[in-house]
Short mmCIF file of C-alpha atoms (C1' of nucleotides) in Angstrom, two decimals:
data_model
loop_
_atom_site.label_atom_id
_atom_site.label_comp_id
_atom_site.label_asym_id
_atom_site.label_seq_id
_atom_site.Cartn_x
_atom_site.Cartn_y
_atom_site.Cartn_z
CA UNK A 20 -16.43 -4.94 -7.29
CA UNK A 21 -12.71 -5.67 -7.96
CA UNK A 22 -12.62 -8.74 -5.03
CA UNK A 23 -9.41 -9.80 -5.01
CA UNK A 24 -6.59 -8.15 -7.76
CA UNK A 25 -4.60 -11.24 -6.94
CA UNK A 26 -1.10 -11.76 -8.72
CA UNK A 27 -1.56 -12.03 -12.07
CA UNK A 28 1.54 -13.85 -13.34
CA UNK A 29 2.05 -11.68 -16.72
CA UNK A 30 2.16 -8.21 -14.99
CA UNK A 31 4.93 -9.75 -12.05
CA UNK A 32 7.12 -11.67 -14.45
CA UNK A 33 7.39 -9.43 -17.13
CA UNK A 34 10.26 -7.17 -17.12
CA UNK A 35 8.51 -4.00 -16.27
CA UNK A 36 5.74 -2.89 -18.65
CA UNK A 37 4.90 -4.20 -22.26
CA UNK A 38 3.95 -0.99 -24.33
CA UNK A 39 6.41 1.20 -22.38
CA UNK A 40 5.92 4.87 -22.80
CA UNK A 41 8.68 6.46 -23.39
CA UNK A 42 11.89 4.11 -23.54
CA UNK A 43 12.13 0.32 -24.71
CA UNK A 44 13.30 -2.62 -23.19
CA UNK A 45 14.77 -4.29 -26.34
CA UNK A 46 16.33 -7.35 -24.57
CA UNK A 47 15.47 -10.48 -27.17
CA UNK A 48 12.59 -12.10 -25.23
CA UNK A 49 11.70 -15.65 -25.82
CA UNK A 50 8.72 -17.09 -27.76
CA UNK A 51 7.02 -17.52 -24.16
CA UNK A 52 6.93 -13.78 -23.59
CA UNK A 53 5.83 -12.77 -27.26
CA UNK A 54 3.09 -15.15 -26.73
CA UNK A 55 1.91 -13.65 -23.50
CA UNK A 56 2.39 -10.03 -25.06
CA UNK A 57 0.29 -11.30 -28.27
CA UNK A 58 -2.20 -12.56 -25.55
CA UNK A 59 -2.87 -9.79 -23.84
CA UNK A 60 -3.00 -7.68 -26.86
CA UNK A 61 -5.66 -9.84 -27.89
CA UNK A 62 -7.66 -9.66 -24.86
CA UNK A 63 -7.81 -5.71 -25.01
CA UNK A 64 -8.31 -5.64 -28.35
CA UNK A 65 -11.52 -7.71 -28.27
CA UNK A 66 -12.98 -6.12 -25.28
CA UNK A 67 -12.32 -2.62 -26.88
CA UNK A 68 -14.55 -3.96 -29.87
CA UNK A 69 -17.33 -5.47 -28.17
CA UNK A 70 -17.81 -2.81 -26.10
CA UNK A 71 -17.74 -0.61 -28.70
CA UNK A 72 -20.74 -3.11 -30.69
CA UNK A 73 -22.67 -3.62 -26.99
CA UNK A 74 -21.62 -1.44 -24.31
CA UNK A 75 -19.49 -2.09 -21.43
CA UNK A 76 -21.82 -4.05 -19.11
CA UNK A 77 -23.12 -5.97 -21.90
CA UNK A 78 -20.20 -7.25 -22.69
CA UNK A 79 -19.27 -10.66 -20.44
CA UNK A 80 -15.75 -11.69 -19.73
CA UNK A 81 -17.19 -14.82 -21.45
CA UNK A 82 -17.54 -12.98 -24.70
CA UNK A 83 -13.83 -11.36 -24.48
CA UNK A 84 -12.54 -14.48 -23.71
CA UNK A 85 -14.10 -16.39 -27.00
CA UNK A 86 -13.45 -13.02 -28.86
CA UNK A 87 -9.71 -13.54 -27.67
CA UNK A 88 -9.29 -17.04 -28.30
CA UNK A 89 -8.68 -17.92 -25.17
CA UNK A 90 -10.43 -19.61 -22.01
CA UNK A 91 -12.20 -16.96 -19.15
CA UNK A 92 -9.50 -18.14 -16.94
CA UNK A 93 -6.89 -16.80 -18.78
CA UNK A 94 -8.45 -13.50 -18.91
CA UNK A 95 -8.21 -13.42 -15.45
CA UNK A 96 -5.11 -14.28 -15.48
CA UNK A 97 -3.98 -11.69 -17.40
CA UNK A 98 -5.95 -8.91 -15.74
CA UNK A 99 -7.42 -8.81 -12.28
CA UNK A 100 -10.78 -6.99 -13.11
CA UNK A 101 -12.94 -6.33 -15.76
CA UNK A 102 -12.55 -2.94 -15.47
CA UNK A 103 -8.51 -3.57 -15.58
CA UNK A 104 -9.00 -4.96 -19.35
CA UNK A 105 -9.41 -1.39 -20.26
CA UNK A 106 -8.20 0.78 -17.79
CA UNK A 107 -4.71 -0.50 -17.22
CA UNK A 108 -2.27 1.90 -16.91
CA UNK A 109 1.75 1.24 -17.07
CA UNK A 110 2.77 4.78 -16.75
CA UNK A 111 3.32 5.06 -13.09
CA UNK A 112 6.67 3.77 -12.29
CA UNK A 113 7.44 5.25 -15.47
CA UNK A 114 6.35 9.04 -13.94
CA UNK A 115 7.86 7.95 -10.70
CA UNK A 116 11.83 7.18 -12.31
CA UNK A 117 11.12 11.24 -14.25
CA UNK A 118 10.15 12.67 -10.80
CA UNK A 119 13.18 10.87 -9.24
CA UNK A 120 15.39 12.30 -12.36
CA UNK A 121 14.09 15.71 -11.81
CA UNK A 122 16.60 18.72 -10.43
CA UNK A 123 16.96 18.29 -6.50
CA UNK A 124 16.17 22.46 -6.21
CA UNK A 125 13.15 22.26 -8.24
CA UNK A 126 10.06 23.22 -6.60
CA UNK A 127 7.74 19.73 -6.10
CA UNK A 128 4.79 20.97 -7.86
CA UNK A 129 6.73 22.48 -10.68
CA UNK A 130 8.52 18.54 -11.03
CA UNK A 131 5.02 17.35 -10.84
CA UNK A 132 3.92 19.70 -13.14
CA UNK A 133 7.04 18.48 -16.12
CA UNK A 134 6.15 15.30 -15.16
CA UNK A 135 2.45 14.86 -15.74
CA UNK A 136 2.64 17.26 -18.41
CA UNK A 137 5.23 15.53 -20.23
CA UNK A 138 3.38 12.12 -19.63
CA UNK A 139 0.16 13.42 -20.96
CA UNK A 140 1.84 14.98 -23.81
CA UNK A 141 3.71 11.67 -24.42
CA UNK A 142 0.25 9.49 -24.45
CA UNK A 143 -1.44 11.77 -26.68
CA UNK A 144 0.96 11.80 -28.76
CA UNK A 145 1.73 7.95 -29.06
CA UNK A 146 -1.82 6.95 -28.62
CA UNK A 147 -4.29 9.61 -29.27
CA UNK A 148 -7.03 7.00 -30.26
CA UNK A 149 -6.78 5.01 -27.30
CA UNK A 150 -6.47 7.54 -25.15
CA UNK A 151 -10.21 9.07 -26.54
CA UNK A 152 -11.31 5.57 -26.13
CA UNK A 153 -10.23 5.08 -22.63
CA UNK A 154 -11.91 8.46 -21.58
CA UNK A 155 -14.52 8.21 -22.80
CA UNK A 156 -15.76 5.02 -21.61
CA UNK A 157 -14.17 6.47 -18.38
CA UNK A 158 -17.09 9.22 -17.98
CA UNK A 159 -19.72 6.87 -19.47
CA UNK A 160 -19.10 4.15 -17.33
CA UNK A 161 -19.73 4.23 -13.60
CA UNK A 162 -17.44 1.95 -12.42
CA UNK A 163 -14.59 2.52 -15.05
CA UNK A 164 -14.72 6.31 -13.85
CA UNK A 165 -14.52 4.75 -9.94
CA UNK A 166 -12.01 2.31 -10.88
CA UNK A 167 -9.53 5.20 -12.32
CA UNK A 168 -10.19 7.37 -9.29
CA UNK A 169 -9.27 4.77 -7.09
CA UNK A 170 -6.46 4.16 -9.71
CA UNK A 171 -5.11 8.23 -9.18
CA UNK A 172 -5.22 7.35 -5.37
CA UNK A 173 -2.75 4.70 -5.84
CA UNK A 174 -0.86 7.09 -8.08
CA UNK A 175 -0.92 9.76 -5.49
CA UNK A 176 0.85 7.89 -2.72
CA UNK A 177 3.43 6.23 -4.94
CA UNK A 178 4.43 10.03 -5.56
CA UNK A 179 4.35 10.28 -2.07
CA UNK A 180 7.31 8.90 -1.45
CA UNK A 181 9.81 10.98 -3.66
CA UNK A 182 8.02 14.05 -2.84
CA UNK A 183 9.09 13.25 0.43
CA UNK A 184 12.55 12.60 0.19
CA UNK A 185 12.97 15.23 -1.91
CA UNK A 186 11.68 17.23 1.09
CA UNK A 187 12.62 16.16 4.02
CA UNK A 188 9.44 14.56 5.30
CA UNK A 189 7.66 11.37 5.58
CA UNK A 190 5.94 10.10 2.69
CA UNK A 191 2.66 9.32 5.25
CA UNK A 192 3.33 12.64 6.12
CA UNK A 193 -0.21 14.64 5.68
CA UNK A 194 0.95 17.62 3.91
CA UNK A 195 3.21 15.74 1.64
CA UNK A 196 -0.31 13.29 0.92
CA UNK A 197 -2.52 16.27 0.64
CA UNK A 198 0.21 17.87 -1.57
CA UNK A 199 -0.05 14.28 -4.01
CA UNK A 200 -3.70 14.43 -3.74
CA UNK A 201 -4.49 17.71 -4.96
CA UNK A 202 -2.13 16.85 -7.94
CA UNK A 203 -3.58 14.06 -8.84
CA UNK A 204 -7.21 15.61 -8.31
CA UNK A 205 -6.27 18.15 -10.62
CA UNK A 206 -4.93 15.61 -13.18
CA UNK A 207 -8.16 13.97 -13.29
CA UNK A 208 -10.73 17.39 -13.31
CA UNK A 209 -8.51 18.00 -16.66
CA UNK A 210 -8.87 14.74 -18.15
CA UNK A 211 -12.78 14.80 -17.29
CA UNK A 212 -13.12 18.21 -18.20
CA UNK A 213 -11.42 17.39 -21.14
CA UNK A 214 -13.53 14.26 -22.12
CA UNK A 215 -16.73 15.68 -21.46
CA UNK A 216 -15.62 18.56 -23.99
CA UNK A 217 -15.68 15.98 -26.52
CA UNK A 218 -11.76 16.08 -26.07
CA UNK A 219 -11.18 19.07 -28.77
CA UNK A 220 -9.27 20.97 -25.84
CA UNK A 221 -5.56 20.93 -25.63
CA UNK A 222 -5.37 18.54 -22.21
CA UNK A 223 -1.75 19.68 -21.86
CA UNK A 224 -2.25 23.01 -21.35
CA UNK A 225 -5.67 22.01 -18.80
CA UNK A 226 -3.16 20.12 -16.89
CA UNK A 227 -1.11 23.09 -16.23
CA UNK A 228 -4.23 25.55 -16.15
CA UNK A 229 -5.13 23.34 -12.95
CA UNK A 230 -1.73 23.12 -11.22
CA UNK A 231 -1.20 26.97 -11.66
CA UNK A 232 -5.07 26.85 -9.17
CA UNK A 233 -3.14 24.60 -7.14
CA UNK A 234 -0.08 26.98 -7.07
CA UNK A 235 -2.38 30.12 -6.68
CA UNK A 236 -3.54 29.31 -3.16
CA UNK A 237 -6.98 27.88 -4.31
CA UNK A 238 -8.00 31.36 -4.56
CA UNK A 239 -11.30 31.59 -6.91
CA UNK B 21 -18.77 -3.39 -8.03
CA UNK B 22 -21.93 -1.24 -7.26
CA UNK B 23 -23.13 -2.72 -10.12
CA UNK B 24 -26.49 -0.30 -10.04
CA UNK B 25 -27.18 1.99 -7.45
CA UNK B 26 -30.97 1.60 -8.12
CA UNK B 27 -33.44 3.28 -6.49
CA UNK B 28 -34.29 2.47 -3.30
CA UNK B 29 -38.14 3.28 -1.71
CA UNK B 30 -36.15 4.26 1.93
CA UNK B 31 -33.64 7.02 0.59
CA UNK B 32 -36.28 8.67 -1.83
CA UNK B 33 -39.67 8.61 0.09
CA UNK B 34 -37.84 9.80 2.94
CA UNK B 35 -37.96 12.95 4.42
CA UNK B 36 -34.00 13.58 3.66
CA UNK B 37 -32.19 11.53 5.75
CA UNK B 38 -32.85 9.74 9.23
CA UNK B 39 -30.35 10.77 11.65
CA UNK B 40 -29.61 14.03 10.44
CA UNK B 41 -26.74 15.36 11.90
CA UNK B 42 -27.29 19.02 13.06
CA UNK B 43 -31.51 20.14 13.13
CA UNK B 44 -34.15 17.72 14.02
CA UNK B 45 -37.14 16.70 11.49
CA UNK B 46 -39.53 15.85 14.05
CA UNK B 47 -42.55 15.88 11.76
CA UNK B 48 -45.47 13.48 12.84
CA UNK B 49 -43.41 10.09 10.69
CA UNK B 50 -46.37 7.46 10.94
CA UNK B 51 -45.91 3.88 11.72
CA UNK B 52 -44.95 3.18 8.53
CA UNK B 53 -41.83 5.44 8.41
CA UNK B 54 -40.84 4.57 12.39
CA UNK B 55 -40.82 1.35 10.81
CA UNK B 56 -38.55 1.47 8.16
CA UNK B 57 -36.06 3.51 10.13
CA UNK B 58 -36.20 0.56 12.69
CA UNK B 59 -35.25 -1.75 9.84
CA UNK B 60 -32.80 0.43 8.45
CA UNK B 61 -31.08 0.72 11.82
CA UNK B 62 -31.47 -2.98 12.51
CA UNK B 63 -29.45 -4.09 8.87
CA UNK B 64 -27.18 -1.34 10.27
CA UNK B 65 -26.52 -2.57 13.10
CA UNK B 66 -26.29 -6.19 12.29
CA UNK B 67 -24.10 -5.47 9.58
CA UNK B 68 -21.63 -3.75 11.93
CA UNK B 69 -22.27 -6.47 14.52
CA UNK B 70 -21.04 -9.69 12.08
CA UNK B 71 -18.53 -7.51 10.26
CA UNK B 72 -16.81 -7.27 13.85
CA UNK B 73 -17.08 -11.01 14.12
CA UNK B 74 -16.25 -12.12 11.11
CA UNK B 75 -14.37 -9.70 8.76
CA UNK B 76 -16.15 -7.48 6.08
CA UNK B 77 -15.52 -10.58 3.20
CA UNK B 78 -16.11 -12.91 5.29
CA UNK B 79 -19.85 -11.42 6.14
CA UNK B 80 -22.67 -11.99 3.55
CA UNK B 81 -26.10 -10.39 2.99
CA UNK B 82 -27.44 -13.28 3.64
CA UNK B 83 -25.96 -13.27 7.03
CA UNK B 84 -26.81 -9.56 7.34
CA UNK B 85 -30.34 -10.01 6.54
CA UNK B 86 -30.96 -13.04 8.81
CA UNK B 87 -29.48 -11.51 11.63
CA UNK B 88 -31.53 -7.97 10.57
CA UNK B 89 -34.74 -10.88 10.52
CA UNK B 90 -35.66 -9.21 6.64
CA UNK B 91 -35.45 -11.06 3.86
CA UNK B 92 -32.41 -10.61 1.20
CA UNK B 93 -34.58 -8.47 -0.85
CA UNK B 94 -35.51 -6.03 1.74
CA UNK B 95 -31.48 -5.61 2.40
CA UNK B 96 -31.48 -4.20 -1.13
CA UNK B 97 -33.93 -2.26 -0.74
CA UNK B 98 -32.27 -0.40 1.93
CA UNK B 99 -28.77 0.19 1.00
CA UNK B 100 -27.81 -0.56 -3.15
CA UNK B 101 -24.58 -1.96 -2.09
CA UNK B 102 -23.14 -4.10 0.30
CA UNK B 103 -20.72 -1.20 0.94
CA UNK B 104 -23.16 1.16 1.25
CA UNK B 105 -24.60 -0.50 4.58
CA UNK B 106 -21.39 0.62 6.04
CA UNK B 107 -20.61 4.05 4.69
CA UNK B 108 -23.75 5.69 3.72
CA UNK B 109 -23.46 9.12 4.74
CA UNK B 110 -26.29 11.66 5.02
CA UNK B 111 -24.43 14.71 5.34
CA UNK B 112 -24.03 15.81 1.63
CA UNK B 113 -26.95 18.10 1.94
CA UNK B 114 -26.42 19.36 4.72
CA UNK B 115 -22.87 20.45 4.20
CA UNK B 116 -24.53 22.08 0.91
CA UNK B 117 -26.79 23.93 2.69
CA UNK B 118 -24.40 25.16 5.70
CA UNK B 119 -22.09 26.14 2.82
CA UNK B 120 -24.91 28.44 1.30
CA UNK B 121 -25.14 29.77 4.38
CA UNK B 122 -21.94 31.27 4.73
CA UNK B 123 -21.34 35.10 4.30
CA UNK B 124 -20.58 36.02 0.83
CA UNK B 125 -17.80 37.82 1.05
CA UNK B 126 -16.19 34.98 3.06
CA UNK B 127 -12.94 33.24 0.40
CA UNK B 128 -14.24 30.02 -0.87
CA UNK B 129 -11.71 27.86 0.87
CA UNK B 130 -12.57 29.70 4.29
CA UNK B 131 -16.13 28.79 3.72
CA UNK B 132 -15.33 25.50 2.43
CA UNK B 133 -13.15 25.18 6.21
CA UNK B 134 -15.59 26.26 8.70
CA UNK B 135 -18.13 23.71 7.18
CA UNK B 136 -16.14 20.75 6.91
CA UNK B 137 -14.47 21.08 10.59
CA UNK B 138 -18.15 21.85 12.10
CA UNK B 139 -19.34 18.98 9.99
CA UNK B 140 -16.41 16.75 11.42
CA UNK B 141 -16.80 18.18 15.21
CA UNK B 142 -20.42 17.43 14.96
CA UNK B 143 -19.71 13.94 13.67
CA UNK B 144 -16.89 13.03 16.05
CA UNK B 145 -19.18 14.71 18.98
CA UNK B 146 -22.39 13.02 18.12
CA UNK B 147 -21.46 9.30 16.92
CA UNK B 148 -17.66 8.66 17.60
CA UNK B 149 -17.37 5.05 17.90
CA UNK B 150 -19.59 5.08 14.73
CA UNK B 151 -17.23 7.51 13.01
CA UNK B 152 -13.98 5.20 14.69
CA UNK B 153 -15.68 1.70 12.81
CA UNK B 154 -16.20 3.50 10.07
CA UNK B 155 -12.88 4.50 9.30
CA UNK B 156 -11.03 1.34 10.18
CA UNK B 157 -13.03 -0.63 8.20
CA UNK B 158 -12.52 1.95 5.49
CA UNK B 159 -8.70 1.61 5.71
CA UNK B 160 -8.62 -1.96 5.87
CA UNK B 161 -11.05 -2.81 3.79
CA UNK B 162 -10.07 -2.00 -0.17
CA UNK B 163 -13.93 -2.06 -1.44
CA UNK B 164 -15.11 0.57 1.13
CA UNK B 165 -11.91 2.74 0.81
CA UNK B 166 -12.74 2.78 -2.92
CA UNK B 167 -16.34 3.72 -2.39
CA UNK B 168 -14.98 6.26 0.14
CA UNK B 169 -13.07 8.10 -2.90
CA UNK B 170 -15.62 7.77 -5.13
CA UNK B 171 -18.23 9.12 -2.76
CA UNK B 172 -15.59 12.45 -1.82
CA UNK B 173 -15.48 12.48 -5.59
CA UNK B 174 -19.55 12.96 -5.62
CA UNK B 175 -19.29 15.53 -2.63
CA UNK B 176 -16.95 17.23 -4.23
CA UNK B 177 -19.00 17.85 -7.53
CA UNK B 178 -22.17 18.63 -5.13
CA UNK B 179 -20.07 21.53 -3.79
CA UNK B 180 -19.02 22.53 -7.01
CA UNK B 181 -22.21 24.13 -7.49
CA UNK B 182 -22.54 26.72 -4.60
CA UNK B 183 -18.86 26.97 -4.83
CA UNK B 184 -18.98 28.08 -8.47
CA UNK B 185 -22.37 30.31 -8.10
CA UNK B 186 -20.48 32.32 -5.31
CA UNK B 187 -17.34 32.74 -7.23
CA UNK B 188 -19.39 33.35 -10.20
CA UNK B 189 -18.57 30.55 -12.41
CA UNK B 190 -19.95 27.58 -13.99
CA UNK B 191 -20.00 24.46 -12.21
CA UNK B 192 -18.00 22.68 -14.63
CA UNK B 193 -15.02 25.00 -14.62
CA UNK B 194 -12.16 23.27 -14.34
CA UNK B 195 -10.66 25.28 -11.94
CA UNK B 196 -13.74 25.66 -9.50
CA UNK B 197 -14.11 21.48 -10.23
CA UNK B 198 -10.12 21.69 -9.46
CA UNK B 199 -11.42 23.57 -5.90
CA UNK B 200 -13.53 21.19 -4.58
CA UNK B 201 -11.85 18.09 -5.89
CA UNK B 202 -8.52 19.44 -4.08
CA UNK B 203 -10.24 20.23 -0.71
CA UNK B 204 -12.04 16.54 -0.64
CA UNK B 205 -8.87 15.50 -1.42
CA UNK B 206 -7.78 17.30 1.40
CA UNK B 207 -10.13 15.58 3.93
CA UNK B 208 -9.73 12.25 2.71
CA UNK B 209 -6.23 12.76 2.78
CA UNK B 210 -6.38 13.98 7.04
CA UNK B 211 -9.12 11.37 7.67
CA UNK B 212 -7.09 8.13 6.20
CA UNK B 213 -3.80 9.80 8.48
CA UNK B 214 -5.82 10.37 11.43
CA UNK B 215 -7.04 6.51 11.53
CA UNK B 216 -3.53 5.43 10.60
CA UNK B 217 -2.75 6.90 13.73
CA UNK B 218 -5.43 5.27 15.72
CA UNK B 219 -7.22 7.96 15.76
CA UNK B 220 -5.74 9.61 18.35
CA UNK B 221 -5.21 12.55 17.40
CA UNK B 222 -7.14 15.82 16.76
CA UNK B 223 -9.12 15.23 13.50
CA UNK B 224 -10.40 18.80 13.04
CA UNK B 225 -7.00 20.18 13.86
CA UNK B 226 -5.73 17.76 10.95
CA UNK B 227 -8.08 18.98 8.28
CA UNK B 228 -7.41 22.74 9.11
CA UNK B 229 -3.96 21.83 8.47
CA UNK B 230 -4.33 19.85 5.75
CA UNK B 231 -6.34 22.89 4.63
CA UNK B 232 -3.19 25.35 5.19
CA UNK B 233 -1.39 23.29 2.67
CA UNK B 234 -3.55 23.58 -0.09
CA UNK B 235 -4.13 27.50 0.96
CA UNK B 236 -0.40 28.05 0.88
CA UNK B 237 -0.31 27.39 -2.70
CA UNK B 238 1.34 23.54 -2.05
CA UNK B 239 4.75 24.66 -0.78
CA UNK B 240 6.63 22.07 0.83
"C1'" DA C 97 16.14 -35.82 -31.31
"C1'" DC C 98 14.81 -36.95 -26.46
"C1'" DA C 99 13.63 -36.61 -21.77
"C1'" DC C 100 12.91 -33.18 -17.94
"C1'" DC C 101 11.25 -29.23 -15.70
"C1'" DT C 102 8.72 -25.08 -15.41
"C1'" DT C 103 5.28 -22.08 -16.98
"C1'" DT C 104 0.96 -21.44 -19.04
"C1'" DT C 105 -3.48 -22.89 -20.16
"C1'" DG C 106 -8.26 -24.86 -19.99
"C1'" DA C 107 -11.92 -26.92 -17.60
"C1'" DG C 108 -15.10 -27.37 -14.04
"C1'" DG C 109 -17.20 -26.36 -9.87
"C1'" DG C 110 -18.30 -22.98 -6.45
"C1'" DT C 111 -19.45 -18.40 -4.12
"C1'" DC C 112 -21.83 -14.27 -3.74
"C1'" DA C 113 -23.44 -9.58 -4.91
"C1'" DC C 114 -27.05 -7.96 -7.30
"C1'" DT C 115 -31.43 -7.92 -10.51
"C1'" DG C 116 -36.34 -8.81 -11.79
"C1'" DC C 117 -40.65 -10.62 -11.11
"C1'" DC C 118 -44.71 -11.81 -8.67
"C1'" DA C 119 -47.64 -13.01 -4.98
"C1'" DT C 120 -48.65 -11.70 -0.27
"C1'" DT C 121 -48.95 -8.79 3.54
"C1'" DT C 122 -49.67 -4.40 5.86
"C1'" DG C 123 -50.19 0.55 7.06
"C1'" DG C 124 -53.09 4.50 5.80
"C1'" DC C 125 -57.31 6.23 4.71
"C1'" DA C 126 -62.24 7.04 2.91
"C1'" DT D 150 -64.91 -2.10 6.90
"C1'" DG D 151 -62.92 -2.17 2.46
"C1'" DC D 152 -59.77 -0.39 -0.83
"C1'" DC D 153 -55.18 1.27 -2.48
"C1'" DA D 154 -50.40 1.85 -2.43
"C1'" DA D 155 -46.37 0.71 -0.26
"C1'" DA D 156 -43.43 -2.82 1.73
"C1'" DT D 157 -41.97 -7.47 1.95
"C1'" DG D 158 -40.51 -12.25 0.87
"C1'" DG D 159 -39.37 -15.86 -2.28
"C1'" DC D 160 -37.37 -17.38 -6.28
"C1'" DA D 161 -34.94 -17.91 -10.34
"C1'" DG D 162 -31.53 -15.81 -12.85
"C1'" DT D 163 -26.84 -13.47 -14.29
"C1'" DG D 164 -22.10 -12.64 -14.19
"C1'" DA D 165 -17.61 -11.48 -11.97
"C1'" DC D 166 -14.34 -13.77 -9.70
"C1'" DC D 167 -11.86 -17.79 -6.95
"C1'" DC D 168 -9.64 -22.37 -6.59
"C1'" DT D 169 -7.91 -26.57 -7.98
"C1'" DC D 170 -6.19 -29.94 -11.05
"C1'" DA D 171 -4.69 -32.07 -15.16
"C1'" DA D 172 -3.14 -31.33 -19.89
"C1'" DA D 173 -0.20 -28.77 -23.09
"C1'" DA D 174 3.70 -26.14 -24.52
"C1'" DG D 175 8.15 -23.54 -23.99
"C1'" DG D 176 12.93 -23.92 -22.60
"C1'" DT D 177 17.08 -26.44 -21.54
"C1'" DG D 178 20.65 -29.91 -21.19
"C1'" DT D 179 22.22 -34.26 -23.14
#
DNA sequence: ACACCTTTTGAGGGTCACTGCCATTTGGCA
DNA sequence: TGCCAAATGGCAGTGACCCTCAAAAGGTGT
């Protein structure tokens, strides 16, 4: 299990997020940080490809490491858990800055709704191959598919907290954490439902197929 | 990580679970069974015991099965993970089954209500300085809050089916998969604020209301 | 170009959950 | 009483992850 995700230097130091979604952070960055960027690169590009040759428990930290060019420790360094090498996800403060810069009248699950949408719709666009890759392995692989729910969790309750400004409340507030929950739940029944479908479905339109049975009362 | 939940002899040669929650198996259970459920019990309780001592990290099987007087092996046998020890819950089946007993006509989410507060009440009732470890260690431990999600996530699919077969769906439609995955969310949601609170307060009220927000359609 | 400081890296040793395998014991039963 | 299947214990891995320390490399001022 993921013992301790200690500080890994790389994701504290660097300025916010290396592939960054939607916007850039084009300040010159020194040989140091083009290095670690190359690095880590590396390391998720060889664990992508020996998974893909010998599945993801087969495949040893040991093996990325040597596949990388670099020593285990490093890996670790770099990311906290095996299961972080391909799961890692930069989007959230990313989502939380668009909630923040949505319209103060707006209803919350209508923000949440441009949000997530927009995000998918961004990654699929940007990425479409590594997104397949990534869900895949997500619903083949036990503790990948554990590791992202855990991942939404974390998600949810950072969306907790401008949800609840925006009304009112406290972000440990219950409604406002069953209100991120069931978001977030919904988010993730799409993106399975959408894997398992071999992906030919158009996820944006799941995402907002399962936020409208949010909206609707969870009446079935 | 659970790295494989193998099988284990206990949880598939028994009868269906041990302490069963509402009705009573009181079939014959030779000396072989009493047995096992003394051994079962005695890990349990030895686990809980050195946890309290020592911290959930800080406690090793090793510890666990000295203290239970098995060996290592037999601690396995018992429980697949080390996490599993503390949060193995037997009530999947029956919440399936006292959902497949409600009236037909009933909404889904009503249904879906009465049997999680009367499995709740029946808990808190039966066991609730079990039920009061069990959730402390599961907020302040990161491994058992992560198998607590994943587990809701595994309840959640389990209800999918009766859930779907009333509202005359498959159990893979995203929005009946949105359903349960929303109203787990829900619990999880009133059972991590009711032990931030000390558990104080009135953890059936706090799902039913946690339950209002999801029926209301998520308004905040 | 050189020394100086900070960050990054590699190496090695250790812990512990978890897996198989195999020999032994033990309850259940003819 | 003797046989079979289940349960147990012991043992030897494997592999993720932690910790510490010394070497290497980037960055900076002179």
């Amino acid at each position: 299990m993921a013992r301790g995700a200690a500080d890994c230097p790389t994701m504290t130091t660097m300025p916010a997020t290396p592939p960054l979604p939607f916007e850039q952070h084009q300040r010159p960055m020194g040989l140091r940080e083009r290095k670690k960027l190359k690095t880590r690169i590396a390391i998720r590009k060889a664990t992508y490809r020996l998974i893909a040759e010998q599945g993801y428990d087969a495949t040893t930290i040991e093996q990325i490491a040597a596949a990388a060019e670099v020593s285990p420790s490093t890996v670790f360094r770099y990311f906290p858990t095996k299961e972080d090498i391909v799961l890692t996800d930069e989007y959230d403060p990313v989502m939380e800055a668009a909630l923040r810069a949505r319209p103060g009248d707006e209803p919350p699950l209508e923000s949440l709704r441009a949000v997530l949408t927009g995000a998918v719709a961004s990654i699929l666009e940007k990425e479409p191959e590594e997104m397949g890759r990534r869900t895949r392995l997500m619903l083949e692989v036990p503790a990948l598919r554990a590791r992202m729910t855990e991942t939404m969790a974390e998600t949810s309750s950072l969306l907790a907290r401008p949800i609840a400004d925006r009304a009112g409340r406290e972000p440990d507030d219950p409604e406002v954490r069953v209100f991120t929950a069931a978001v977030m739940g919904a988010l993730r029944e799409a993106l399975f439902h959408w894997g398992e479908r071999g992906r030919q479905d158009d996820l944006v339109a799941l995402v907002d197929r399962t936020l409208d049975v949010l909206k609707g009362g969870l009446r079935l």
